[in-house]
Short mmCIF file of C-alpha atoms in Angstrom, two decimals:
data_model
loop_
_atom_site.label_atom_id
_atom_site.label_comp_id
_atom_site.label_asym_id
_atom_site.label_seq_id
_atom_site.Cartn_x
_atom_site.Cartn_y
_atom_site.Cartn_z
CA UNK A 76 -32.94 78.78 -55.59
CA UNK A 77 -34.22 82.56 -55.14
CA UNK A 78 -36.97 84.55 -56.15
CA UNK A 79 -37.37 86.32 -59.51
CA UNK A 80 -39.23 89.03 -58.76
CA UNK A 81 -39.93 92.65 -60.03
CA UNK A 82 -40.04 95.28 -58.24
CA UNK A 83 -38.97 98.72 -58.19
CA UNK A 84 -35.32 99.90 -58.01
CA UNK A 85 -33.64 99.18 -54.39
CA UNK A 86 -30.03 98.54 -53.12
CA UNK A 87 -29.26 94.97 -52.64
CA UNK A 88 -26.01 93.16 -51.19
CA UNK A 89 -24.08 91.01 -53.32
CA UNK A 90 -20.89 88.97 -52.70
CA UNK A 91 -19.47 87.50 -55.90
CA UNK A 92 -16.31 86.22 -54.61
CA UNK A 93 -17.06 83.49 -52.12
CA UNK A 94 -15.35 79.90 -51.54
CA UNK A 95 -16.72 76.98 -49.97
CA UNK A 96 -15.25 73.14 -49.09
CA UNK A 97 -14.47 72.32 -52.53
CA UNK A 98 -11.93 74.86 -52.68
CA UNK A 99 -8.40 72.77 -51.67
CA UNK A 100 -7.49 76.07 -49.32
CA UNK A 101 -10.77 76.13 -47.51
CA UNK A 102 -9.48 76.92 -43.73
CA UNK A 103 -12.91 75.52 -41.64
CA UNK A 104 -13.81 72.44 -40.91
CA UNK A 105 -17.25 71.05 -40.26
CA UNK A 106 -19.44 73.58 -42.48
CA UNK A 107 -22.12 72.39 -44.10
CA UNK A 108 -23.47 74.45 -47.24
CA UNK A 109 -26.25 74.91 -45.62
CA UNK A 110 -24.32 76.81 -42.81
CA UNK A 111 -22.82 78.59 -45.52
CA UNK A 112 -25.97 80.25 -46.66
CA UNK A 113 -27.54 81.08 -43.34
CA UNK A 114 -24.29 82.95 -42.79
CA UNK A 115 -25.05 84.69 -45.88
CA UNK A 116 -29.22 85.02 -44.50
CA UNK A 117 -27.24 86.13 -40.94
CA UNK A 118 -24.87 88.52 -43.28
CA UNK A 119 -27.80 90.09 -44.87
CA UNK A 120 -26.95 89.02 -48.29
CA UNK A 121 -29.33 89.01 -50.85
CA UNK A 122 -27.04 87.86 -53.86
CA UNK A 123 -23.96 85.40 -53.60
CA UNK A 124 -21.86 83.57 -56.13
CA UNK A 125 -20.32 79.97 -55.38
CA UNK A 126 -16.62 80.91 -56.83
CA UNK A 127 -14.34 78.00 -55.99
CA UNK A 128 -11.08 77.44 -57.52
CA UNK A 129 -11.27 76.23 -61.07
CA UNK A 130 -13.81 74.04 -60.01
CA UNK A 131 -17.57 73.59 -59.51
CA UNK A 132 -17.64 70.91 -57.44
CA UNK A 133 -19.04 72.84 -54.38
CA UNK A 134 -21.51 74.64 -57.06
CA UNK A 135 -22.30 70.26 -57.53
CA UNK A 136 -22.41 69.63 -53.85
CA UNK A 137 -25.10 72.17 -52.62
CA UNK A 138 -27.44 71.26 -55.88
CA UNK A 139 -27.09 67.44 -55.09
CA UNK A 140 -28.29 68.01 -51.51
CA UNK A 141 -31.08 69.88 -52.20
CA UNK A 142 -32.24 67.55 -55.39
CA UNK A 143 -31.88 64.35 -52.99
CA UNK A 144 -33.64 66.29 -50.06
CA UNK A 145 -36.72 67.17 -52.93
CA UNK A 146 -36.70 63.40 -54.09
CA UNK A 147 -37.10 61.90 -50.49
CA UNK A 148 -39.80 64.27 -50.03
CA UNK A 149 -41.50 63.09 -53.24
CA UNK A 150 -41.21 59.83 -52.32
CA UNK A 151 -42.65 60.28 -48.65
CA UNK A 152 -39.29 58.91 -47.14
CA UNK A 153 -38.20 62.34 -45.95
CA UNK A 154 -37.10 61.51 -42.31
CA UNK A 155 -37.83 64.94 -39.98
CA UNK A 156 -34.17 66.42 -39.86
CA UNK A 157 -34.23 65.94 -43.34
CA UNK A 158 -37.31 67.99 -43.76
CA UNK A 159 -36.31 70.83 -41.49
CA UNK A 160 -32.98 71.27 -43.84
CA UNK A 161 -35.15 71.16 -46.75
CA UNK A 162 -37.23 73.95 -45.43
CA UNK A 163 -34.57 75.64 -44.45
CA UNK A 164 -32.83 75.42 -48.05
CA UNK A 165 -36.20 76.67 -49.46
CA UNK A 166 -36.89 79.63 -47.26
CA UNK A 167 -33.37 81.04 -48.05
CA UNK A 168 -33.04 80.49 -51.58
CA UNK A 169 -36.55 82.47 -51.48
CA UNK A 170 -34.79 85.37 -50.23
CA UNK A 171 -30.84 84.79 -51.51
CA UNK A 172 -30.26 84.70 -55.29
CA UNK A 173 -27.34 81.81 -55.15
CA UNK A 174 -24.92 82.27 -58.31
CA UNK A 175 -22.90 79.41 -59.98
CA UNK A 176 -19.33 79.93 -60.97
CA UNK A 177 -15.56 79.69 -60.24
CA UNK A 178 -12.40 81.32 -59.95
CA UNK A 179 -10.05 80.59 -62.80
CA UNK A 180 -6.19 80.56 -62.70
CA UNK A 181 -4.95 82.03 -66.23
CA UNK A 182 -1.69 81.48 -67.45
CA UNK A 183 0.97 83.29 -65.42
CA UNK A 184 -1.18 82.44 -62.15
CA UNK A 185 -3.83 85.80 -62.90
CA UNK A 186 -6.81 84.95 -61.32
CA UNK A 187 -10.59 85.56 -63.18
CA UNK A 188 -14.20 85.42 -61.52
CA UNK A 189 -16.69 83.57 -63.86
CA UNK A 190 -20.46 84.08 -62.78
CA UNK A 191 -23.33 82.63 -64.35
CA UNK A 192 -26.79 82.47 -64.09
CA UNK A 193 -28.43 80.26 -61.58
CA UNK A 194 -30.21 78.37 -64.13
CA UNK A 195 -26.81 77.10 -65.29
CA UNK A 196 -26.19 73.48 -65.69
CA UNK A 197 -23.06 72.20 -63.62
CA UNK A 198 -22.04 70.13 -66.68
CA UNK A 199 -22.18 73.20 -69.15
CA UNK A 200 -19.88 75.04 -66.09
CA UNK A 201 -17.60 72.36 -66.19
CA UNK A 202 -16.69 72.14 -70.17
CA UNK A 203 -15.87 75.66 -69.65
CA UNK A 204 -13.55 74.58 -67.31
CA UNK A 205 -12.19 71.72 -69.38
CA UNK A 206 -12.26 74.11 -72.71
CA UNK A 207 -10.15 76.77 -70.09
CA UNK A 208 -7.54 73.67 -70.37
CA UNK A 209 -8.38 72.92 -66.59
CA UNK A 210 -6.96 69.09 -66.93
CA UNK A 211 -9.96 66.94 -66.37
CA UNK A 212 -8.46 65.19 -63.40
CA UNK A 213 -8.34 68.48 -61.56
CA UNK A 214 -11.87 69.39 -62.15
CA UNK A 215 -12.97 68.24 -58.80
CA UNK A 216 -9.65 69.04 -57.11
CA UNK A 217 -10.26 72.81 -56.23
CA UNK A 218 -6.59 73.89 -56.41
CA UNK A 219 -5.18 77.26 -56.89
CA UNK A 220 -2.58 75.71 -59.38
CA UNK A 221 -3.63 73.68 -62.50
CA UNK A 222 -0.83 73.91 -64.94
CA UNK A 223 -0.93 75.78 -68.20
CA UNK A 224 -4.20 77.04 -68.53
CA UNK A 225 -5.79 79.65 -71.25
CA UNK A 226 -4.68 82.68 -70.66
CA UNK A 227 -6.17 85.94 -69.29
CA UNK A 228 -8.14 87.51 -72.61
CA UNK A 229 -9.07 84.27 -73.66
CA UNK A 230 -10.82 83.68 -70.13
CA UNK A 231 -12.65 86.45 -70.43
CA UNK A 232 -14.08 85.94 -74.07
CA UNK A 233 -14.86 82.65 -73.34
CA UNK A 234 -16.67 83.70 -69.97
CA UNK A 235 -18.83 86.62 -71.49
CA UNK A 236 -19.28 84.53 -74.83
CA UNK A 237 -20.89 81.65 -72.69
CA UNK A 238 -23.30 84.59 -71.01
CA UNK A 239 -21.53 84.53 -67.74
CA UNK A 240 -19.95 87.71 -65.92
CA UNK A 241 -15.81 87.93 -66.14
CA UNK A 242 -14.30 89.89 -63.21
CA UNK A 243 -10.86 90.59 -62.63
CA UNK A 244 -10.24 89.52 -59.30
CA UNK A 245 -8.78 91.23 -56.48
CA UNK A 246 -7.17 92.97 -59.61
CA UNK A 247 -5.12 95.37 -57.47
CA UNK A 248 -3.56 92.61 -55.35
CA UNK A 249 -2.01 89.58 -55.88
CA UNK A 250 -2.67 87.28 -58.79
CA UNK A 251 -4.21 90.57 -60.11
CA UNK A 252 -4.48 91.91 -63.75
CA UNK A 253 -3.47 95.38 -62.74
CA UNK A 254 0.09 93.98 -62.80
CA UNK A 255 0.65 95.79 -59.34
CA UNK A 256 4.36 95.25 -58.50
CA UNK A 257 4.77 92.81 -61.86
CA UNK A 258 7.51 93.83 -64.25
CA UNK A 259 4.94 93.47 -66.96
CA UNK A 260 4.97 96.57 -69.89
CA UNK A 261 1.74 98.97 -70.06
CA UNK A 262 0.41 97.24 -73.01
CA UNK A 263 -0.21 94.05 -71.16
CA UNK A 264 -2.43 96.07 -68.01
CA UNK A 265 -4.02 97.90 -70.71
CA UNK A 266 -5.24 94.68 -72.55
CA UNK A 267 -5.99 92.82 -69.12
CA UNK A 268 -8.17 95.39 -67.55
CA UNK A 269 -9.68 97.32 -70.36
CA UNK A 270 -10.86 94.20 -72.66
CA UNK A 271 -14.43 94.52 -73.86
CA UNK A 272 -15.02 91.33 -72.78
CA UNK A 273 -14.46 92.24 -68.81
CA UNK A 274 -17.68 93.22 -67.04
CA UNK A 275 -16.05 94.75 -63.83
CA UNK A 276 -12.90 95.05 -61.28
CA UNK A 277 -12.91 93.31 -58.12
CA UNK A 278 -10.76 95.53 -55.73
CA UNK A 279 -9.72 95.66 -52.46
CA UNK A 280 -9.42 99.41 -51.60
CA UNK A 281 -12.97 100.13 -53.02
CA UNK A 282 -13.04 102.09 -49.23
CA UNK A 283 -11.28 104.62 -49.95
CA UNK A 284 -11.46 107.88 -52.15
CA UNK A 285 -9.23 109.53 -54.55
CA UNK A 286 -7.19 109.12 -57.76
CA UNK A 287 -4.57 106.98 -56.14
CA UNK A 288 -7.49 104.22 -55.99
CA UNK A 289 -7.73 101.33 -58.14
CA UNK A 290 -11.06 102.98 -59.23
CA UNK A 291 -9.53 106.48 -59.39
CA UNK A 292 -7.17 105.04 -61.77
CA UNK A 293 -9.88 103.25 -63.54
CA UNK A 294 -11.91 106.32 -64.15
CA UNK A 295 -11.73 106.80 -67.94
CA UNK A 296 -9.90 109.49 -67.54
CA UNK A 297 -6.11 108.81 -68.85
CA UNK A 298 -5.76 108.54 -72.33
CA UNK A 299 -4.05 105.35 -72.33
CA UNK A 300 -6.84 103.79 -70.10
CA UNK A 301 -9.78 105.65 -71.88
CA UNK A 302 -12.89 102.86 -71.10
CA UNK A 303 -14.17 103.87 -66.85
CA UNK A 304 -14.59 100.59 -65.46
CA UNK A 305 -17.01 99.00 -63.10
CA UNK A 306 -15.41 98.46 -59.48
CA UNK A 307 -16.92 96.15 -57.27
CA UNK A 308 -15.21 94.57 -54.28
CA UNK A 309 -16.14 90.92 -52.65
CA UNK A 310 -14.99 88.63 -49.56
CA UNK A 311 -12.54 86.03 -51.20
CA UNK A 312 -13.93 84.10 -48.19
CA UNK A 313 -12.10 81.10 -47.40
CA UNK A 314 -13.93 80.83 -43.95
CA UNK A 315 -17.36 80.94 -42.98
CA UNK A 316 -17.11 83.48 -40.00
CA UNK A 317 -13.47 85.61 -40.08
CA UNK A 318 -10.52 84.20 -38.41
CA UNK A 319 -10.21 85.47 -35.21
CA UNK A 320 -6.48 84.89 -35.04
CA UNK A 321 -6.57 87.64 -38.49
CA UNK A 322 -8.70 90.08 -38.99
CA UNK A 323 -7.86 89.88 -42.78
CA UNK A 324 -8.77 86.48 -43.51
CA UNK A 325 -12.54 87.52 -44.43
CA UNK A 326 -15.69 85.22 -44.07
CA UNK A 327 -18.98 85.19 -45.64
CA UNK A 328 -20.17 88.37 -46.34
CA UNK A 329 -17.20 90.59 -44.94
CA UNK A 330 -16.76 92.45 -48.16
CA UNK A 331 -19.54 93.72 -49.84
CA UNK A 332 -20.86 95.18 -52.79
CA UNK A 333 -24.65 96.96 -53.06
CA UNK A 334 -25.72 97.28 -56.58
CA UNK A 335 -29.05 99.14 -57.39
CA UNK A 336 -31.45 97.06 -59.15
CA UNK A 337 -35.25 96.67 -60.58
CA UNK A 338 -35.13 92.71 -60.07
CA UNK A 339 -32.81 90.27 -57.78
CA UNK A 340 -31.90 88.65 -61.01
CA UNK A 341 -28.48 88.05 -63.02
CA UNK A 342 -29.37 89.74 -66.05
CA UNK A 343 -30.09 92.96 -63.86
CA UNK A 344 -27.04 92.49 -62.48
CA UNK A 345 -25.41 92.24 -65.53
CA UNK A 346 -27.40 94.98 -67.48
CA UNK A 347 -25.55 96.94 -64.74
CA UNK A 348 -21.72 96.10 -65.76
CA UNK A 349 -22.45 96.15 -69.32
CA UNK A 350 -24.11 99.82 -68.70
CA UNK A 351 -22.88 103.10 -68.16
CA UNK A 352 -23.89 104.23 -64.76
CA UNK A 353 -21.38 104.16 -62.25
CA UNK A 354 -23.33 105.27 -59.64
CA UNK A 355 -25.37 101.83 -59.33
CA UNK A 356 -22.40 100.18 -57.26
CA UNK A 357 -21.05 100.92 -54.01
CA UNK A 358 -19.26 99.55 -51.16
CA UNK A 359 -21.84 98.39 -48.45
CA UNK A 360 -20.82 99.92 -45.13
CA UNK A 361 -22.61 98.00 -41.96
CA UNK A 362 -23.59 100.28 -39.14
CA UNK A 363 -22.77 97.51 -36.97
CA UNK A 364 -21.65 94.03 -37.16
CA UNK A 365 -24.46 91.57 -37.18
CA UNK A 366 -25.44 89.91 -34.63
CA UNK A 367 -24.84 86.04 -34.38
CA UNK A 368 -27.34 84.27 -32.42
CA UNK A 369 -25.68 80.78 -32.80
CA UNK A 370 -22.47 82.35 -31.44
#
């Protein structure tokens, strides 16, 4: 899915952090992955990444539909609600750039977004997983918890060294590598968020402005913390639309990121977190909350 096309530079809206089904603390029932992505067409997305826990199973599910969707259509037995979903699949993914990837839990229970390009096989995503010393019976389990795992430097060497993105998630909250609140020493947050091979910080005060940020203290500019990192900030959806009983429990699209870019691609994206310009990333701030026709 999604287009691959050049243009000139423009702001797009990506969510990197997003959880679907196959995650074992997904909180609504009866969505369909289609639903999933017309939220993100209704959100005004034009980049997501599938980021369930230690798993790819939901990355699995959404490919399998549309591949047996394409075959019955190949083979003229493509009944007409069939057809319609197809179509609908294809006019999205011709206007959403759909990620693979998943959230890992690193030893101590620090939590690290992998993103990789689209074109990336399920079964190449999964002996990450397994080399990550995800147990292979928890592969398709999608549970915040797998036992000892790698831990948090090897995760992101492994990541970057297998061409994917490795972000730091929600590093400034809980199961974060900013060791906010965790009796850890200085040398351990140094290692954990300045590694070279960690593309970017996902935050949750991205909002707001001033030195007593995540970003602010990210900057480059104390001695101890000399490399300015990239700051980014993402849903950690768990529903498709936000709870209504709390606010906080984000859906789809709640949380955004816009990163300037000459192509909807990943390797534009990632030419941007390996790169020096900070000012190609910034929270996306709606003017007003879309509108939901379905609703």
């Amino acid at each position: 899915m999604a287009k691959n096309r050049k243009q000139k530079m423009q702001w797009y809206k990506m969510d990197l952090h997003l959880h679907t089904p196959a995650s074992a603390d997904w909180k609504q029932e009866g969505v369909s992955y289609l639903d999933l992505l017309r939220r993100a067409e209704m959100q005004g997305l034009d980049i997501v990444a599938i980021t369930d826990h230690n798993t790819v199973a939901g990355c699995a599910a959404l490919q399998t539909e549309i591949e047996q969707l394409d075959l019955l259509e190949r083979l003229g037995r493509i009944k007409p609600d069939e057809k319609r979903r197809l179509e609908e699949y294809r006019r999205i993914g011709n206007k959403i750039l759909v990620l693979p990837g998943f959230e890992f839990t690193a030893t101590l229970g620090f939590h690290v977004l992998a993103v990789f390009p689209q074109e990336t096989s399920i079964r190449s995503l999964e002996h990450l997983l397994l080399e990550l010393n995800v147990p292979p019976a928890a592969l398709d389990q999608g549970a915040t918890e797998v036992g000892a795992t790698a831990d948090v430097l090897t995760a992101y060497r492994v990541i970057d060294e297998a061409g994917g993105l490795a972000v730091a998630a929600h590093a400034n909250s809980s199961h974060g590598v900013a060791l906010q609140g965790i009796g850890f020493g200085g040398q351990t947050r140094i290692a954990y968020t300045q590694d070279r091979h960690l593309h970017a910080l996902e935050v949750t005060d991205l909002e707001k402005r001033g030195r007593r940020t995540t970003a602010g203290f990210f900057s480059g500019r104390k001695p101890e913390y000399p490399r300015r990192m990239h700051c980014i900030q993402g849903s950690d959806a768990h529903h498709m639309v936000r709870d209504a009983k709390d606010p906080n429990r984000l859906g789809w699209g709640d949380r955004v990121t816009e990163i300037l870019l000459p192509e909807q691609t990943f390797e534009a994206i990632k030419a941007v977190f390996t790169g020096d310009d900070f000012s190609r990333t910034r929270p996306y701030r709606p003017t007003k909350a879309p509108f939901d026709h379905v609703q």
